[in-house]
CSV table of C-alpha atoms and ligand atoms in Angstrom, one decimal:
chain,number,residue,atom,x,y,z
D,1,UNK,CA,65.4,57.7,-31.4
D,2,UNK,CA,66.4,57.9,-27.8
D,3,UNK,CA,68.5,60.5,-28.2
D,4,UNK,CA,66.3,62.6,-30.5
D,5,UNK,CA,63.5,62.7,-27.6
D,6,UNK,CA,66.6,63.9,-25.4
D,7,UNK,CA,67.1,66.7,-27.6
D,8,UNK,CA,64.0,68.4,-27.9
D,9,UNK,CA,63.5,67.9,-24.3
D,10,UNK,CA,66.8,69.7,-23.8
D,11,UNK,CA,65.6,72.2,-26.1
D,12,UNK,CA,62.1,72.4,-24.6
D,13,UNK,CA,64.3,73.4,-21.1
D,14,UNK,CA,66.1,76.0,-23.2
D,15,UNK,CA,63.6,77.5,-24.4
D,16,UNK,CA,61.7,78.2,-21.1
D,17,UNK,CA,64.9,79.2,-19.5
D,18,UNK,CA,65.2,81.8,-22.3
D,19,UNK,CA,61.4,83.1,-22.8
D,20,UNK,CA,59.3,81.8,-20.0
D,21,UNK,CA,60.9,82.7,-16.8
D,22,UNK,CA,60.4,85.3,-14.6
D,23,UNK,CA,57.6,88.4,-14.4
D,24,UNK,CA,59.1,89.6,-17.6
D,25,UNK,CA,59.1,87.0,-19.7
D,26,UNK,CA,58.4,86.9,-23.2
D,27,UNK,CA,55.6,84.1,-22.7
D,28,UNK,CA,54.0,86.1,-19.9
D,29,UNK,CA,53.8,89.2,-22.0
D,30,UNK,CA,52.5,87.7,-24.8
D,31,UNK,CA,50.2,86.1,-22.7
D,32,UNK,CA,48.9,89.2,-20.7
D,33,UNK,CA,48.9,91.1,-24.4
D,34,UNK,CA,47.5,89.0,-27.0
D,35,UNK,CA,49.8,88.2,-30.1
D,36,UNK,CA,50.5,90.9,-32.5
D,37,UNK,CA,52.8,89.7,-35.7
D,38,UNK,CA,52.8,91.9,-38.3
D,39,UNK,CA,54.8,89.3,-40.6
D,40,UNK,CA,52.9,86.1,-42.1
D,41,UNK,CA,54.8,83.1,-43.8
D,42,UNK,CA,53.3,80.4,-45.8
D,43,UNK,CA,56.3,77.8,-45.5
D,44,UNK,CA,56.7,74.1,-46.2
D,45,UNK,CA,56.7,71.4,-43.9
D,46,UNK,CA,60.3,70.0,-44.4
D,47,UNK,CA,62.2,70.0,-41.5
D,48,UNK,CA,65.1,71.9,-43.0
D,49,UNK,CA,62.9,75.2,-43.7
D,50,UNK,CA,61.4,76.4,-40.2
D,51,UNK,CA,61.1,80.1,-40.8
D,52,UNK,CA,61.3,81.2,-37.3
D,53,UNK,CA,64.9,79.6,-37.0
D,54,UNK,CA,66.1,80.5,-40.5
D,55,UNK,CA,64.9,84.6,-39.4
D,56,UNK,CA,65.4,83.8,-35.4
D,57,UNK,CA,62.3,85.2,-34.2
D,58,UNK,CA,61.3,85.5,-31.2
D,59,UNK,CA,57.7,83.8,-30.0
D,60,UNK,CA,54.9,86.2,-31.2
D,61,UNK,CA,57.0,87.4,-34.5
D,62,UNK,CA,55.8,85.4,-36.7
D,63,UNK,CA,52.6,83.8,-37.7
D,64,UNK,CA,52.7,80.5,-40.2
D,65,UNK,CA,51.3,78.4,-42.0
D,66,UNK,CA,53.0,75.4,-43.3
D,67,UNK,CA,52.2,72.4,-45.9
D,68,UNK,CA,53.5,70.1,-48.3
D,69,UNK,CA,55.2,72.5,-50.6
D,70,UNK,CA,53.9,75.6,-49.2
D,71,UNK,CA,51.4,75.9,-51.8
D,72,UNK,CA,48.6,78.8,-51.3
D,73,UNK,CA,45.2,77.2,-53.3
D,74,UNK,CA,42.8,79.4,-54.9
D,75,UNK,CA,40.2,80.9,-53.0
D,76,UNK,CA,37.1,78.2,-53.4
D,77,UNK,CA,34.1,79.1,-50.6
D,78,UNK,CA,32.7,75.3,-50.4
D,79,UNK,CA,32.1,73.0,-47.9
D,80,UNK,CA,35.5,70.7,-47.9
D,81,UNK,CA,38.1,72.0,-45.1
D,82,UNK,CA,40.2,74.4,-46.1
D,83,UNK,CA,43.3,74.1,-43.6
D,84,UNK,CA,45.5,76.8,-45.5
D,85,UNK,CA,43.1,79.4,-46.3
D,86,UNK,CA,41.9,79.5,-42.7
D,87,UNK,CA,44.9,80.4,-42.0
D,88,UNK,CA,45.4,83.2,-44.0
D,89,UNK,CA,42.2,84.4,-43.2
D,90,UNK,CA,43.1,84.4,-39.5
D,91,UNK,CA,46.4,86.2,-40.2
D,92,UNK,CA,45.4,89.0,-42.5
D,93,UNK,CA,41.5,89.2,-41.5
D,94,UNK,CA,41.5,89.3,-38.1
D,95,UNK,CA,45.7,89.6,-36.8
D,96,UNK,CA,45.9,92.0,-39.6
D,97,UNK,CA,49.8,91.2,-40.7
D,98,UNK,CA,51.6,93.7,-42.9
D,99,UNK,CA,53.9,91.4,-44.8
D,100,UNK,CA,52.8,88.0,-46.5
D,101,UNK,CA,55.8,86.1,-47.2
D,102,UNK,CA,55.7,83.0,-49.5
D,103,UNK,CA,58.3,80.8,-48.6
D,104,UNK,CA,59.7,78.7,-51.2
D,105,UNK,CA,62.6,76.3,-50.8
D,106,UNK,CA,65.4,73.8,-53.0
D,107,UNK,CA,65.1,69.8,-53.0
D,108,UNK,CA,61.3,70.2,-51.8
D,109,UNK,CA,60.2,66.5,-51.9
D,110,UNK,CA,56.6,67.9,-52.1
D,111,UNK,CA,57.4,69.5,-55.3
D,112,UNK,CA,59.3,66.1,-56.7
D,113,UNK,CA,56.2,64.3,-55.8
D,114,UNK,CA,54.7,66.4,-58.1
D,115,UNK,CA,57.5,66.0,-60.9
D,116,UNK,CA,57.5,62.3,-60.2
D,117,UNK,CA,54.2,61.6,-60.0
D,118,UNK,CA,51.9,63.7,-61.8
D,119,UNK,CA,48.6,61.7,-62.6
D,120,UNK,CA,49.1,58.2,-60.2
D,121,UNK,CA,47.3,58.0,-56.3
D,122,UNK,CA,49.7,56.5,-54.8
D,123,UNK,CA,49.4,58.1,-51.7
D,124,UNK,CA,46.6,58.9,-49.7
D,125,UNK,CA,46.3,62.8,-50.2
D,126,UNK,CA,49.8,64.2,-51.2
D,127,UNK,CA,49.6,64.2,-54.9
D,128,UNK,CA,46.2,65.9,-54.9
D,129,UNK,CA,47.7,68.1,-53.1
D,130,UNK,CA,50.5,69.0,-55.3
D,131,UNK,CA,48.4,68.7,-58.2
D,132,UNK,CA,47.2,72.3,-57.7
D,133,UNK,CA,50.5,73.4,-58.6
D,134,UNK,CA,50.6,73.2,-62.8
D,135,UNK,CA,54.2,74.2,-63.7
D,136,UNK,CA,53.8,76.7,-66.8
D,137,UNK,CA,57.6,74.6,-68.0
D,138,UNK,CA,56.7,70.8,-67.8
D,139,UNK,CA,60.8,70.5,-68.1
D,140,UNK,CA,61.9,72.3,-65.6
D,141,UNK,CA,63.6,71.0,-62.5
D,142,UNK,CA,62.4,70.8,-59.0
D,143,UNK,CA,63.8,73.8,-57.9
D,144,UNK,CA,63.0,75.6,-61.1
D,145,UNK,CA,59.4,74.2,-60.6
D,146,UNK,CA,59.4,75.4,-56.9
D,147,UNK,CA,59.8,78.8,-57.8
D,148,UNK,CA,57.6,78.7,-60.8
D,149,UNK,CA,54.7,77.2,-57.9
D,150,UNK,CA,55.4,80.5,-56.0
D,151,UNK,CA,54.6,82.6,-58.7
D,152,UNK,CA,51.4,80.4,-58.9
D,153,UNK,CA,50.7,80.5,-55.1
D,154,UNK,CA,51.3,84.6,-55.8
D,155,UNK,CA,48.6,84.4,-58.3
D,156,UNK,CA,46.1,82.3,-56.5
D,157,UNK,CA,46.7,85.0,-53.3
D,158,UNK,CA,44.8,87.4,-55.5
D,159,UNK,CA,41.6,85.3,-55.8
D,160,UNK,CA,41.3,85.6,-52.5
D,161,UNK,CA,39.2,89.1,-52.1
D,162,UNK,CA,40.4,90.4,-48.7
D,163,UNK,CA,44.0,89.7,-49.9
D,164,UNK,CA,43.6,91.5,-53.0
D,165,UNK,CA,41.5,94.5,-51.4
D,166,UNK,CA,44.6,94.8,-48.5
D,167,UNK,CA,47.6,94.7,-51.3
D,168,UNK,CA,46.0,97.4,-53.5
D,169,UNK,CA,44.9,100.1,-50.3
D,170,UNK,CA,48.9,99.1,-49.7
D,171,UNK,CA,47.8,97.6,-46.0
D,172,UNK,CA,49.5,94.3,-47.0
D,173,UNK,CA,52.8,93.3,-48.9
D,174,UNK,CA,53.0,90.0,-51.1
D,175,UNK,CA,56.9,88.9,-50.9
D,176,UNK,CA,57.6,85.2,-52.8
D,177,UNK,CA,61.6,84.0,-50.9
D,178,UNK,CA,63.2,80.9,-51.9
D,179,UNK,CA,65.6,79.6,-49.5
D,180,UNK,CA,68.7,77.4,-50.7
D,181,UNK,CA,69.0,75.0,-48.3
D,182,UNK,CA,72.9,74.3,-49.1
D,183,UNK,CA,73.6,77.7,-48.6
D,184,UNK,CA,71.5,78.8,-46.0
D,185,UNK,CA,70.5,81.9,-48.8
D,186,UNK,CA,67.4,83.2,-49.1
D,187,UNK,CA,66.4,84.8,-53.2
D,188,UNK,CA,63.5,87.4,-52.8
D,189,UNK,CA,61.6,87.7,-56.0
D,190,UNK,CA,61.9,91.3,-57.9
D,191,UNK,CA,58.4,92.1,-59.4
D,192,UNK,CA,60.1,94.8,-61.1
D,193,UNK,CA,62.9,92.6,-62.7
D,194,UNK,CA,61.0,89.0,-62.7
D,195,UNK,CA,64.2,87.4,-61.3
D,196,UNK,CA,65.4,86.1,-57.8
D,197,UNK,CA,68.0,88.0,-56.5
D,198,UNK,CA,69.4,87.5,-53.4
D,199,UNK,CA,67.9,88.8,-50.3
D,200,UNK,CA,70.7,91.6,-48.8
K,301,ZN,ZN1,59.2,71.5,-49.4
């Protein structure tokens, strides 16, 4: 435990070495500029899939959203709290990103919690959240069922109207990427093709 503090503490050091010192620094420019991604991500929150160090971006490349599974919900206007689709309405309202990349990934525990656990509460919040995902092959495996949960998260993108009205005046681009964690690969999802081929 001791050590892990260590590390991140070395890494906090690093990283100000690298982006934060001096008149010309990344951090000051960003900070005298404003942020201006053009990329979104909707990742998960496993530790393995950070998308900033799988693409090594820089600080202001990317903006991201991540959560159990990285699940986009359908767009529902109602009073409960709505972490996720703030988020994208921050990024493509107001930021106004390009690219909307869905980041999928293997051995998500998110989406086992789903396989494992489809109708119990034993947990507090996770498997309601999973349970928005409703794999169209109930015998699929998990990474199977990850992809097939992008395709849903693709779907439920188009409920929301601002998404829908960018992607058809071609101001936004919908990408669904699975990343294999053994192999560090990432499989980008041909529309045209409906496979995952891998990203070049
Ligand atoms: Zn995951």
């Amino acid at each position: 435990m001791e050590n892990s503090l260590k590390n991140i503490l070395n890494g906090y050091h690093h990283f100000r070495e690298k982006y934060a010192k001096g008149d010309l620094s990344v951090m000051r420019y960003l900070s005298r500029y404003g942020q201006n991604p053009q990329i979104m991500v909707v990742a998960c929150c496993d530790s393995r899939v950070d998308p900033a160090l799988i693409l090594q971006c820089d600080p202001g490349d990317l903006f991201v959203v991540r959560n159990v599974a990285n699940i986009v919900p359908p767009y529902e206007r109602d009073e409960a709290h709505h972490g996720t689709s703030a988020a994208l309405e921050f990024g493509i309202c107001f930021l106004k990103v390009n690219h909307l990349i869905l980041l999928g990934h293997s051995q998500c525990g998110g989406i086992q919690a789903l396989m494992d656990n489809r109708s119990i509460g034993q947990n507090d919040f996770i498997s309601n959240w999973v349970n928005l995902i409703h794999p169209s092959d109930k015998g699929c495996n998990a990474d199977d069922c990850a992809k097939q949960a992008l395709q849903q998260s693709y779907r439920n993108c188009l409920t929301f109207p601002w998404i829908k009205d960018r992607i058809e005046k071609q101001q936004l681009a919908l990408h669904l990427w699975f990343f294999d964690i053994e192999s560090g690969q990432i499989f980008m999802y041909s529309q045209e093709e409906g496979v995952y081929k891998v990203l070049p």
